mmCIF file of C-alpha atoms in Angstrom:
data_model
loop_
_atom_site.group_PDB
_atom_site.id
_atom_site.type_symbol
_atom_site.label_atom_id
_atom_site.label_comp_id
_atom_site.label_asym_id
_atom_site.label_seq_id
_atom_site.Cartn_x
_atom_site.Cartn_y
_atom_site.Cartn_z
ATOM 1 C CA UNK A 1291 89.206 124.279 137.242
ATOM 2 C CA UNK A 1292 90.319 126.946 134.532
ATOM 3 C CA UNK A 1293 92.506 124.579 132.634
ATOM 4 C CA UNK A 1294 89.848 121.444 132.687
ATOM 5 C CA UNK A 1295 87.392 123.963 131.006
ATOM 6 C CA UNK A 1296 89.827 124.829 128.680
ATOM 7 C CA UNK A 1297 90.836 121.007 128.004
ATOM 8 C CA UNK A 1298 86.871 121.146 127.472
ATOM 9 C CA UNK A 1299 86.162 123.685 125.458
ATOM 10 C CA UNK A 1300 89.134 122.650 123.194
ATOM 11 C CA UNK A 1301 87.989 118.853 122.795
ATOM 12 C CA UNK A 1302 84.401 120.021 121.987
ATOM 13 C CA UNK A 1303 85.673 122.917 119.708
ATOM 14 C CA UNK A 1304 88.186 119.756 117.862
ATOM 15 C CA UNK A 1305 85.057 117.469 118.015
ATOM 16 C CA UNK A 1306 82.818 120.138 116.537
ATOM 17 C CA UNK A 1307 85.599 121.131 113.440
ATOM 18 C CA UNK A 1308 86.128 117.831 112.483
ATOM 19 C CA UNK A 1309 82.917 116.908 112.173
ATOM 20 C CA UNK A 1310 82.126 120.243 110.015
ATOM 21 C CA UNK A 1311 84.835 119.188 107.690
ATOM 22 C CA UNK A 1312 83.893 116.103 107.856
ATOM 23 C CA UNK A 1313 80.639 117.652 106.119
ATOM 24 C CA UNK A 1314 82.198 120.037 103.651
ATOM 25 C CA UNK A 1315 84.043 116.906 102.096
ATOM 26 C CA UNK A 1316 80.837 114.972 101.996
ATOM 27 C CA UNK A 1317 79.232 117.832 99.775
ATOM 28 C CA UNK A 1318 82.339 118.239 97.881
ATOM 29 C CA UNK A 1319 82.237 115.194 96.144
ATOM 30 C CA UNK A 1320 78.781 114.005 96.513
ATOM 31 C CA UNK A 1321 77.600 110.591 94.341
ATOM 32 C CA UNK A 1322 74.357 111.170 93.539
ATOM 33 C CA UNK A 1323 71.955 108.361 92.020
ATOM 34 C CA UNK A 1324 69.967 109.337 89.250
ATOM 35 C CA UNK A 1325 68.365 106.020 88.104
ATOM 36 C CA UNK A 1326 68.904 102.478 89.015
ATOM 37 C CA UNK A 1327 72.937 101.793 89.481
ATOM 38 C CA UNK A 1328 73.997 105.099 87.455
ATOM 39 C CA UNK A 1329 75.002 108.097 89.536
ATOM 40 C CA UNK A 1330 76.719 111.623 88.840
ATOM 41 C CA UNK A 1331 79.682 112.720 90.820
ATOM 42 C CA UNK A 1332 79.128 116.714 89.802
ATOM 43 C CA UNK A 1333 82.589 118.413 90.776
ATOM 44 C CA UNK A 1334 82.328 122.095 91.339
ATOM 45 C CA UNK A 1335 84.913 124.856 91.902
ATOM 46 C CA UNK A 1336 88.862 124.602 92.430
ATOM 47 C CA UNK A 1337 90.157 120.806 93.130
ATOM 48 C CA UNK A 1338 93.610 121.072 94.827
ATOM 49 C CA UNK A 1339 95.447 117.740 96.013
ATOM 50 C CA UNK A 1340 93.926 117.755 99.107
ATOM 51 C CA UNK A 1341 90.274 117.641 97.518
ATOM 52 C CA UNK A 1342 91.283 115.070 95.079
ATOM 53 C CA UNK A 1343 92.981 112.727 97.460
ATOM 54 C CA UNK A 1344 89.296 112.796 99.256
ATOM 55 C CA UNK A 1345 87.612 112.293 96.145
ATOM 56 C CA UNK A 1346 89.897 109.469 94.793
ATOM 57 C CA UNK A 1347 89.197 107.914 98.806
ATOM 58 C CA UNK A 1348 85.941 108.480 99.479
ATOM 59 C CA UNK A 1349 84.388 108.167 95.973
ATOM 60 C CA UNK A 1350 84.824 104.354 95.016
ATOM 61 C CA UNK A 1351 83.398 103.080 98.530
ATOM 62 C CA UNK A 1352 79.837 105.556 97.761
ATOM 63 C CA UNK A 1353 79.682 103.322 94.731
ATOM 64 C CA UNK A 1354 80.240 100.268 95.869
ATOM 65 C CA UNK A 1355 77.641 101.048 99.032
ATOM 66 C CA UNK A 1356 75.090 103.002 96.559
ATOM 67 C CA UNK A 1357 75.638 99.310 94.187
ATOM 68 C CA UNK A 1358 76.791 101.640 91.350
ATOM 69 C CA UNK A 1359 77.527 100.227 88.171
ATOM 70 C CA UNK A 1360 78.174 103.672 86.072
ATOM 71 C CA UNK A 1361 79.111 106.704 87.590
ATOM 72 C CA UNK A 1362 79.591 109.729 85.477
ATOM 73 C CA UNK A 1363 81.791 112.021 86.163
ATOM 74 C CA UNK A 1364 81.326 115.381 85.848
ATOM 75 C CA UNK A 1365 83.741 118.131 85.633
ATOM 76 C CA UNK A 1366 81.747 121.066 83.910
ATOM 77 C CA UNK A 1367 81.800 123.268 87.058
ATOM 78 C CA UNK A 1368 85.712 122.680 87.718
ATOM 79 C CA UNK A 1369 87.314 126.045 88.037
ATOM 80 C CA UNK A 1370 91.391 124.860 88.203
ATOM 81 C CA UNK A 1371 92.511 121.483 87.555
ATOM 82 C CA UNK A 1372 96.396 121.071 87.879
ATOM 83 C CA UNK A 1373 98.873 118.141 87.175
ATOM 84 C CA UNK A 1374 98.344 116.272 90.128
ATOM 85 C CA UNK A 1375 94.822 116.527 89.969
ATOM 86 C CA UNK A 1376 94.007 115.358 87.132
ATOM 87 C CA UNK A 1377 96.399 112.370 87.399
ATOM 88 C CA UNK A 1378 94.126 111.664 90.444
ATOM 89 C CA UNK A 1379 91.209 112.293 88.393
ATOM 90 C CA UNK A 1380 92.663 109.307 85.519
ATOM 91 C CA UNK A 1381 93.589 107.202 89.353
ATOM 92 C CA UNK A 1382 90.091 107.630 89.680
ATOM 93 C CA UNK A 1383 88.745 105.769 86.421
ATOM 94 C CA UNK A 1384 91.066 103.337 87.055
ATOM 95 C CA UNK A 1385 90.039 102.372 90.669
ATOM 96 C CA UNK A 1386 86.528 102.371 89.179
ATOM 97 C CA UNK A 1387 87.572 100.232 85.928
ATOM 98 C CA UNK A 1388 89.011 97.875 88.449
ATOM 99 C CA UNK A 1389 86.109 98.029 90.432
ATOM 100 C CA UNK A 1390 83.561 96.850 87.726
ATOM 101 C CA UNK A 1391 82.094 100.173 87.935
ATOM 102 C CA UNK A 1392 82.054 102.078 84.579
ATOM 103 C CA UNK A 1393 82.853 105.729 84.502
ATOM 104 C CA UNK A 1394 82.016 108.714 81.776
ATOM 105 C CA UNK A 1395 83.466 111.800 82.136
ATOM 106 C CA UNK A 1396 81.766 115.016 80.902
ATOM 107 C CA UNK A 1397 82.587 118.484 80.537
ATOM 108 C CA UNK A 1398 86.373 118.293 80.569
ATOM 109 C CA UNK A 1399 87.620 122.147 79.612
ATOM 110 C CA UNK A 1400 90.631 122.036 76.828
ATOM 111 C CA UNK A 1401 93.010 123.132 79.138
ATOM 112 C CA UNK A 1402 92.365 120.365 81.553
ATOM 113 C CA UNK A 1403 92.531 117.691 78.175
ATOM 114 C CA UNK A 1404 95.540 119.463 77.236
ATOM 115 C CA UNK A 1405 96.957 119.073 80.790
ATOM 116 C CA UNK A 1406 95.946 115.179 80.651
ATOM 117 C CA UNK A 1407 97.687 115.091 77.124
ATOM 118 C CA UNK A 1408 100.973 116.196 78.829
ATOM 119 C CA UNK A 1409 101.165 113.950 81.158
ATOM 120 C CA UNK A 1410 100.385 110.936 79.196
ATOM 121 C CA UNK A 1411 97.064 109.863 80.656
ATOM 122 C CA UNK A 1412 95.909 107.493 78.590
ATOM 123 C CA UNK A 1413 91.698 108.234 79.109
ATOM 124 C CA UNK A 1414 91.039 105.499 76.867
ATOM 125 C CA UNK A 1415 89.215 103.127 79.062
ATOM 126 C CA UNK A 1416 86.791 105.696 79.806
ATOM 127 C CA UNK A 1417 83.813 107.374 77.608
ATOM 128 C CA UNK A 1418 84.624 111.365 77.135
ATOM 129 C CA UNK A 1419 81.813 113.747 76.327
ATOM 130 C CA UNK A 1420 81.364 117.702 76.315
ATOM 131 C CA UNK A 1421 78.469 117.977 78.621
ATOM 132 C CA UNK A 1422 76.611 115.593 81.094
ATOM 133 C CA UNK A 1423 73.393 115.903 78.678
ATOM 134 C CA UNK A 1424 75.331 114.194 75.921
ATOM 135 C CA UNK A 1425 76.982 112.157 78.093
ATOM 136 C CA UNK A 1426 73.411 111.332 79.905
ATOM 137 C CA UNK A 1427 71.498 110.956 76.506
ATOM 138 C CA UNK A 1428 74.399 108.479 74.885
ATOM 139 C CA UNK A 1429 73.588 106.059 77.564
ATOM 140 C CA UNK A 1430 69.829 106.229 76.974
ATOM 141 C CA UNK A 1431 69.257 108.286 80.103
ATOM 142 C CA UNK A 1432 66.145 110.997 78.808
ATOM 143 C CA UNK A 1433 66.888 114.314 80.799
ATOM 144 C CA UNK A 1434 63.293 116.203 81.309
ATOM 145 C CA UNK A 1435 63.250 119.647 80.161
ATOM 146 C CA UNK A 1436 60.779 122.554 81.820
ATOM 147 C CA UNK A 1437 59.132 123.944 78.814
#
């Protein structure tokens, strides 16, 4: 009786973890519609590979189920972005390019465009801008302001 509670307890516990990480990666990368078929995916804190595998995964099926046709990417709030990161971040782009879906990225940090530089990512195919308000406004999209 001991060890079926334990076999139990341990499924439940599994059941319970997975579906908490399940969570955490849904928040991670979250694609977030702002107006008809053009949504942010805001990126926040330290991407290792692990993140960016989910976000290169997860990211292009959102948009396809969320009928995105723009998705702007935003990178203001990203901490650390290494090598293989941002090759998964150009993988990205591409996936969307390929897709139909077009993609902006904002707020890229000048050791992250240095890092993309190095590596030969050619970010061509995809708008650039400093911040997601310029990137935003470019396209026509009018931010409201408190005043």
């Amino acid at each position: 009786m001991n060890h079926e509670f334990t076999e139990q307890y341990y499924l439940l516990t599994k059941e319970r973890l997975l579906a908490q990480q399940e969570l955490i990666n849904e928040l991670g990368a979250p694609v977030i519609p702002i107006v008809d078929a053009i949504a942010v995916l805001p990126l926040i804190g330290e991407i290792d590979t692990f993140r960016a595998k989910g976000i290169l995964i997860t990211t292009p099926g959102k948009c396809i189920s969320r009928n995105v046709s723009h998705l702007f990417i935003d990178l203001s709030g990203v901490t650390l972005l290494d090598t293989m990161v941002a090759h998964q971040i150009y993988q990205l782009t591409s996936t969307l390019n390929l897709l139909g879906i077009q993609s902006t990225i904002s707020g890229i940090r000048p050791e992250v465009a240095q890092t993309s530089i190095q590596l030969g990512l050619d970010f061509s195919h995809v708008s650039t801008h400093s911040t997601l308000k310029q990137a935003l406004s470019k396209q026509g999209i009018k931010l409201y302001e408190r005043k």
